[in-house]
Tab-separated table of C-alpha atoms in Angstrom:
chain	number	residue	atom	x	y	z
A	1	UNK	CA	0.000	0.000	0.000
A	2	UNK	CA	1.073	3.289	-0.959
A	3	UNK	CA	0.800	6.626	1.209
A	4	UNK	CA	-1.788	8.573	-0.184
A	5	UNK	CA	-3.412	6.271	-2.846
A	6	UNK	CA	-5.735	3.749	-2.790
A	7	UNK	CA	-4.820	0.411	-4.265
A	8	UNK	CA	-7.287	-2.184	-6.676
A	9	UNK	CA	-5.619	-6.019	-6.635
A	10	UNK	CA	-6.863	-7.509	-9.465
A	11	UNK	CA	-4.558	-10.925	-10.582
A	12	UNK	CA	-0.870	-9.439	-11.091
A	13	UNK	CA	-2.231	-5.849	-11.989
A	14	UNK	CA	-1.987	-3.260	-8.900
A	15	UNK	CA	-4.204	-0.047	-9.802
A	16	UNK	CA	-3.178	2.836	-7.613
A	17	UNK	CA	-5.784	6.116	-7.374
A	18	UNK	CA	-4.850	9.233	-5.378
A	19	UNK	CA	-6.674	9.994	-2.507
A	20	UNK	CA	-5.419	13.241	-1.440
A	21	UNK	CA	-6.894	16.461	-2.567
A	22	UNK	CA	-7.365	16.757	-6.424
A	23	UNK	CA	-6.388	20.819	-6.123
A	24	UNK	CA	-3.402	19.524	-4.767
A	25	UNK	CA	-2.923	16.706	-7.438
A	26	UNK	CA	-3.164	19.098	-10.148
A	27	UNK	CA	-1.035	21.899	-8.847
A	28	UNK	CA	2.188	19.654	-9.480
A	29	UNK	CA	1.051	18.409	-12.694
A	30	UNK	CA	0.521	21.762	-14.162
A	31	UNK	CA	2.054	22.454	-17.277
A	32	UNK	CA	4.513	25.851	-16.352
A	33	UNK	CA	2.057	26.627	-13.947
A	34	UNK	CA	-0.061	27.886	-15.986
A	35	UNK	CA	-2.405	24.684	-17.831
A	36	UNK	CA	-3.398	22.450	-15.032
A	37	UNK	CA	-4.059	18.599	-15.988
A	38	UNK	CA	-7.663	18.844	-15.262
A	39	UNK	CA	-8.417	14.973	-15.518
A	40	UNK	CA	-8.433	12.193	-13.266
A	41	UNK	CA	-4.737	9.763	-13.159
A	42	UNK	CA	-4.702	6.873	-11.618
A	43	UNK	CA	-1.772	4.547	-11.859
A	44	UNK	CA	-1.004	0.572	-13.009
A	45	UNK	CA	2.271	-1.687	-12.075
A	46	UNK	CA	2.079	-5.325	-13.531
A	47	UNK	CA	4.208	-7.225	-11.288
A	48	UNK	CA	5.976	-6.604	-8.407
A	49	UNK	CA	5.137	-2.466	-7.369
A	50	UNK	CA	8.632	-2.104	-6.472
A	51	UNK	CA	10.411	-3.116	-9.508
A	52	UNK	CA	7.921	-2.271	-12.037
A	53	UNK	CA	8.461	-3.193	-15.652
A	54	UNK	CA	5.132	-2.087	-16.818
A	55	UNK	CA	3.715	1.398	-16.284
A	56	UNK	CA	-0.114	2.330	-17.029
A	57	UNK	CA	-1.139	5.974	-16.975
A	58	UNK	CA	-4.445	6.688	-17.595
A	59	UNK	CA	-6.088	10.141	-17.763
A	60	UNK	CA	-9.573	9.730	-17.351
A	61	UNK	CA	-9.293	6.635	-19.877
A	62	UNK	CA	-8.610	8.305	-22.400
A	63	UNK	CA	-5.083	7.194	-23.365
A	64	UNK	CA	-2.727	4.399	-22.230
A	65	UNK	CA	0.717	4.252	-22.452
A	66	UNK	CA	3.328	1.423	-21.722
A	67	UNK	CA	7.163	2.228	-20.461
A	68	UNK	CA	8.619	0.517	-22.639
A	69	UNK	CA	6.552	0.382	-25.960
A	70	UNK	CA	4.320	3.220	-26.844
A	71	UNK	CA	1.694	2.839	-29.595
A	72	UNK	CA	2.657	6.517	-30.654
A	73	UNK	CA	3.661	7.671	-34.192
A	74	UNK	CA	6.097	10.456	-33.255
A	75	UNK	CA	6.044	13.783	-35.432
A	76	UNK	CA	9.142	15.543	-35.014
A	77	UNK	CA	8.063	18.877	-36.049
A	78	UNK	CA	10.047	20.921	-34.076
A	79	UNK	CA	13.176	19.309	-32.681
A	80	UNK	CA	13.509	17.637	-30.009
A	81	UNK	CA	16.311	19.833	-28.551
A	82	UNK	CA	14.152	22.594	-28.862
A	83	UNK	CA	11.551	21.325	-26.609
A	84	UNK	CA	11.598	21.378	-22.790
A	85	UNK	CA	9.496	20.128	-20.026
A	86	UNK	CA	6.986	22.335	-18.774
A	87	UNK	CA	7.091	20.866	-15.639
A	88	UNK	CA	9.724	20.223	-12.310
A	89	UNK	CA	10.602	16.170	-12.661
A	90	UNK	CA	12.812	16.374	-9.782
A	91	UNK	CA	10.429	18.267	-7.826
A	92	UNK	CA	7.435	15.394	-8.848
A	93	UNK	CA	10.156	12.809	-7.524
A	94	UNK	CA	10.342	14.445	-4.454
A	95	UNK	CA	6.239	14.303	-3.922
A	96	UNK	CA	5.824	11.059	-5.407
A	97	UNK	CA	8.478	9.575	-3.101
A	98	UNK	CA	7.083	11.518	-0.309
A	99	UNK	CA	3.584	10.412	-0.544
A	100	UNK	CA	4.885	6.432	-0.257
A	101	UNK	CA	6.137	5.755	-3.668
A	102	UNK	CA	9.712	4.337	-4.254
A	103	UNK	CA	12.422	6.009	-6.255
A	104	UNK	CA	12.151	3.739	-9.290
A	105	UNK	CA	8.214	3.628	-9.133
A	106	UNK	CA	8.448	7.965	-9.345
A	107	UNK	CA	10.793	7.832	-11.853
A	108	UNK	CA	9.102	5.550	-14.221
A	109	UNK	CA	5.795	7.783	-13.166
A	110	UNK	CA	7.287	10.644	-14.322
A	111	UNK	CA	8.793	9.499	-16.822
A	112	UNK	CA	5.199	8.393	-18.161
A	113	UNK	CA	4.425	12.028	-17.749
A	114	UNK	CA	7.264	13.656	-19.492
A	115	UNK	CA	6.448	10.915	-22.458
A	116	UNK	CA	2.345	12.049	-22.647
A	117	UNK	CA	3.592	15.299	-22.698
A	118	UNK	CA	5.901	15.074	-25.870
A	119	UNK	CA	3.210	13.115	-27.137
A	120	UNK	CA	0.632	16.096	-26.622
A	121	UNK	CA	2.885	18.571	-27.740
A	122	UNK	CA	3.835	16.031	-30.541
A	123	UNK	CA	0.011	16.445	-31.578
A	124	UNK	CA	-0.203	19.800	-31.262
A	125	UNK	CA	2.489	20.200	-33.674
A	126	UNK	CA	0.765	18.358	-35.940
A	127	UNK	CA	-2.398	20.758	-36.382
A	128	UNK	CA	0.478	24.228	-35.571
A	129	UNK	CA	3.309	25.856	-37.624
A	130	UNK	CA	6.097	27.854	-35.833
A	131	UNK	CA	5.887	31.827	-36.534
A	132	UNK	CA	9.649	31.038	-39.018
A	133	UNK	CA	7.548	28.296	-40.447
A	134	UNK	CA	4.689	30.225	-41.507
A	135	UNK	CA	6.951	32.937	-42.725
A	136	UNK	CA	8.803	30.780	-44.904
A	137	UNK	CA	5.534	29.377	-46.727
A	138	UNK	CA	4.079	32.853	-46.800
A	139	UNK	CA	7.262	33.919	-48.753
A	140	UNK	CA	6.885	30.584	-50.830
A	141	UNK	CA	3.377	31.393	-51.383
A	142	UNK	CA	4.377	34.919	-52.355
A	143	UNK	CA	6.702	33.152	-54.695
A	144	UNK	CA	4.853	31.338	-56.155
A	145	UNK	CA	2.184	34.268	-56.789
A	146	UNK	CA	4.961	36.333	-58.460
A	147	UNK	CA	5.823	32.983	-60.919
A	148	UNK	CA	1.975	32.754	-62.013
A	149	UNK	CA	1.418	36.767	-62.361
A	150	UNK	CA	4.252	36.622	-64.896
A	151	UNK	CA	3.269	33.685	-66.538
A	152	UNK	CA	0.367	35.342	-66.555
A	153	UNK	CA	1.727	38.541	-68.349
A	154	UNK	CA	3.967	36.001	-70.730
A	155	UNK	CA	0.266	34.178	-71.706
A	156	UNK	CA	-1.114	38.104	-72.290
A	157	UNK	CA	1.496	39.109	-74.434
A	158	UNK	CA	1.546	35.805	-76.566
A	159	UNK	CA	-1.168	33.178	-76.455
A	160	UNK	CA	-3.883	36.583	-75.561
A	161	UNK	CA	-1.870	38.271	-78.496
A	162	UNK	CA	-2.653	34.659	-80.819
A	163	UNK	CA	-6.042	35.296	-79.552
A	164	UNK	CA	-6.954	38.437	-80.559
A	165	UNK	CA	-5.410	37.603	-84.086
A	166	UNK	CA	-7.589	34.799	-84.635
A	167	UNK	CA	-10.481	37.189	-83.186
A	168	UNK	CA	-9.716	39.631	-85.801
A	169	UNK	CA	-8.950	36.990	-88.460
A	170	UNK	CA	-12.612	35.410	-87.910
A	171	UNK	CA	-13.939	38.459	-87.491
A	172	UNK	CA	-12.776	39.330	-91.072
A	173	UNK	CA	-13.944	36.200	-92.532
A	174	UNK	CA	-17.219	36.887	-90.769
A	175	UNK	CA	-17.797	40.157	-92.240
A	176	UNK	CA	-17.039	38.352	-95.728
A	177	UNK	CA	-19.139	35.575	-95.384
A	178	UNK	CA	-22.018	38.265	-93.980
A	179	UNK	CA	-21.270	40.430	-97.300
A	180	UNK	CA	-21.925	37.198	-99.809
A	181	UNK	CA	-24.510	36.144	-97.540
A	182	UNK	CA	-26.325	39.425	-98.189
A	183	UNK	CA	-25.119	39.579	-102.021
A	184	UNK	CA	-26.864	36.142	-102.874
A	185	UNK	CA	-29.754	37.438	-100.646
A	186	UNK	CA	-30.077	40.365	-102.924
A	187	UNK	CA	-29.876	38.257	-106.052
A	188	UNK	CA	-32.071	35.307	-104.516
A	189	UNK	CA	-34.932	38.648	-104.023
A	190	UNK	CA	-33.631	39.770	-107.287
A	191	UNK	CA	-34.487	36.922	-109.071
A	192	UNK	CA	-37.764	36.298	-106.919
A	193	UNK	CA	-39.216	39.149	-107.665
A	194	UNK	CA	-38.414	38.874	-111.490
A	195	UNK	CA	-40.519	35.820	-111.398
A	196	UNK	CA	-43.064	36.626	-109.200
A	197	UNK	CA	-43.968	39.471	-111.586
A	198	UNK	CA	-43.515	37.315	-114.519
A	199	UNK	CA	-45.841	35.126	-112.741
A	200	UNK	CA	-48.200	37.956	-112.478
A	201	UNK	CA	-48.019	38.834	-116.242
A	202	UNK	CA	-48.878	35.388	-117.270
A	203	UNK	CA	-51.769	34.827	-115.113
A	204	UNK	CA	-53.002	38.467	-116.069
A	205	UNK	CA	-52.980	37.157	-119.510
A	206	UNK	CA	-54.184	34.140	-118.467
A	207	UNK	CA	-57.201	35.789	-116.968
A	208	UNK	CA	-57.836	38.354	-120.089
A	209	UNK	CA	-57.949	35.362	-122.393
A	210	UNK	CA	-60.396	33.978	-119.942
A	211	UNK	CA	-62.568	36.406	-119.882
A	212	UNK	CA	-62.480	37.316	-123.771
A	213	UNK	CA	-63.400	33.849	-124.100
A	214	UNK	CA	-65.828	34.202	-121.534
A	215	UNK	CA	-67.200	37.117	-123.654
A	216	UNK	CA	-67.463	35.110	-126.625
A	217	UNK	CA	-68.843	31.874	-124.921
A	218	UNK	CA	-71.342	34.562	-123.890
A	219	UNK	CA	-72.102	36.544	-126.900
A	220	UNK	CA	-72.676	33.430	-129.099
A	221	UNK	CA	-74.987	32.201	-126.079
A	222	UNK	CA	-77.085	35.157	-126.529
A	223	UNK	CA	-77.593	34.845	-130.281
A	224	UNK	CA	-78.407	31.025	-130.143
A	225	UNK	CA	-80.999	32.326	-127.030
A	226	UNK	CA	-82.080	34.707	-129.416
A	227	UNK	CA	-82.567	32.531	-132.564
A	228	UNK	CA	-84.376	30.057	-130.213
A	229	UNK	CA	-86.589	32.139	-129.203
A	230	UNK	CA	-87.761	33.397	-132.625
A	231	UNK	CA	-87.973	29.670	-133.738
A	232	UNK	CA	-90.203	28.929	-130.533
A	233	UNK	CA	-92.281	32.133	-131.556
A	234	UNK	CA	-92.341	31.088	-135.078
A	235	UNK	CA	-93.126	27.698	-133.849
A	236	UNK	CA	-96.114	28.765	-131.359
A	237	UNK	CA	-97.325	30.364	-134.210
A	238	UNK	CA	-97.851	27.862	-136.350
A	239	UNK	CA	-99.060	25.579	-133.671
A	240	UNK	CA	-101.185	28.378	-132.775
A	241	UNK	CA	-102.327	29.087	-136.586
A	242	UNK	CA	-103.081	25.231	-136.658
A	243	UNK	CA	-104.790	24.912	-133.944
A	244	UNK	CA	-107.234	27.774	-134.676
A	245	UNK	CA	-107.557	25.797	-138.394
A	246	UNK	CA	-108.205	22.711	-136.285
A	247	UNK	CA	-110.828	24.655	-134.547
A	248	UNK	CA	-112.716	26.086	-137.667
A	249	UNK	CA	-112.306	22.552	-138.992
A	250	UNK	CA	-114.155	20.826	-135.842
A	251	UNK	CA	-116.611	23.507	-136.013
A	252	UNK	CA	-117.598	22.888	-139.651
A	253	UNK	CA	-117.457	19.100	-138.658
A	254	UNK	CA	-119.756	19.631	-135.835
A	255	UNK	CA	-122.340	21.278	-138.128
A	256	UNK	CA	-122.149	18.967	-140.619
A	257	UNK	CA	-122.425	15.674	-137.891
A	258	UNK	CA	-125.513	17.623	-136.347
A	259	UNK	CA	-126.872	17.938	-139.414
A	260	UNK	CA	-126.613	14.883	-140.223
A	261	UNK	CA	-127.453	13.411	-137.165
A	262	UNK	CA	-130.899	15.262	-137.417
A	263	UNK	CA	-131.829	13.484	-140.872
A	264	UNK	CA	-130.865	10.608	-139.285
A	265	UNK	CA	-133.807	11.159	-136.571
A	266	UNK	CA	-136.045	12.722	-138.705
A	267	UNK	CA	-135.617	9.874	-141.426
A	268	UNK	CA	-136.101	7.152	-138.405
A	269	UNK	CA	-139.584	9.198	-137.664
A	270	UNK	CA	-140.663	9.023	-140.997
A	271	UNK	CA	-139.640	5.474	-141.312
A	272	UNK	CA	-141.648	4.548	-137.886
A	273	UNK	CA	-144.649	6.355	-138.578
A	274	UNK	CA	-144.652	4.738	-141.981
A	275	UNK	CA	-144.251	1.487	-140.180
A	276	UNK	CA	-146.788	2.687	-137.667
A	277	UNK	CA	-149.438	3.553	-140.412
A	278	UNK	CA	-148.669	0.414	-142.298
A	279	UNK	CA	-149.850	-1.644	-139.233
A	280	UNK	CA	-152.598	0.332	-137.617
């Protein structure tokens, strides 16, 4: 047991957790005084607590580390002789080794410590750039700005300059494809109008000899109307001549039948009173 932590037993895994005051805790684990460690440690040994070979330090179980193998991919972004503890090691000794923990057991405790903090430092390099470095890839960026403006002028003066001469060379054969375009327009109305009046002519002619014929077709009409009707007069006066002949004729005939017809009854009373007398 351990002054000042409480110890977990579980098969050949000790688990040590501080029981003094957290405030306390955290004042000599601030980083320059300035950053406390504001997470819960507690501490593993596998093996005997006195000659550890296996160290466990885990912040609120978030991480683990191991002494001797670390799964950490280190970064060396800024050297590692420009970096420095932000911490007193010695001083941690001291209070580790006061509060019951051997010399070996603080040292490989704070030796975990100084290792998670390269590690955080490690990745905060990864996401941070030193003021020099941010310099330098300003002035490359700068560089590089300077290299595309004058390509940029270089493509203005030549390729633009190749540009504007194939503008002006299309813009040339534009105008003289626009200037035959409207010359065959002109003879394409030209010649339209040519034979839409020499259409015109031909059915005005067309329509003249229709109507003289017309004309004719009429006149001779009228004359054969005409000579009809004198034929029909001619005609209805004959009929009209004969029947009136037919009349005088029927007339006569009449006359003569009733004369007849009254000898006929006067002869047939003679005859019967001639019979009649013969008999009485």
């Amino acid at each position: 047991m351990i002054d000042g932590w409480s110890q977990h037993q579980a098969e050949d895994v000790s688990c040590y957790f501080p029981s003094f005051q957290p405030s306390h805790w955290f004042q000599h684990f601030s980083l320059g005084g300035a950053h406390p460690l504001a997470f819960p440690i507690f501490i593993c040994f596998r093996g005997d607590p006195s000659t550890p070979h296996h160290v466990w330090l885990f912040p609120g179980f978030a991480a683990t580390f191991i002494r001797k193998s670390y799964d950490v991919r280190r970064v060396d972004i800024t050297p590692l002789e420009q970096r420095k503890v932000t911490f007193d090691t010695h001083a941690l000794v001291q209070d580790l080794e006061a509060h019951g923990f051997g010399k070996e057991q603080a040292q490989t405790i704070v030796s975990a410590l100084i290792t998670l903090s390269s590690v955080s430092l490690d990745t905060v390099y990864k996401d941070m750039v030193t003021q020099a470095q941010q310099e330098i890839t300003l002035q490359q960026i700068m560089a590089h700005l300077d290299s595309i403006r004058k390509d940029m002028v270089i493509l203005e003066k030549s390729e633009f300059a190749n540009l504007r001469a194939e503008n002006e060379k299309m813009k040339i054969e534009l105008d003289q494809v626009k200037q035959h375009l409207m010359t065959e327009t002109s003879k394409i109305r030209a010649d339209s109008k040519l034979d839409i009046n020499l259409e015109r002519s031909r059915v005005t002619d067309m329509f003249t000899d229709q109507e003289r014929k017309l004309m004719e077709a009429t006149t001779e009409f009228h004359k054969k109307d005409a000579n009809t009707n004198s034929i029909i007069s001619e005609i209805s006066n004959k009929i009209d001549t004969e029947i009136a002949s037919l009349k005088t004729l029927m007339e006569s005939n009449k006359l003569d039948t009733i004369r007849y017809l009254a000898a006929s009854v006067f002869t047939c009373l003679a005859i019967a009173l001639g019979f009649y007398r013969f008999w009485k």
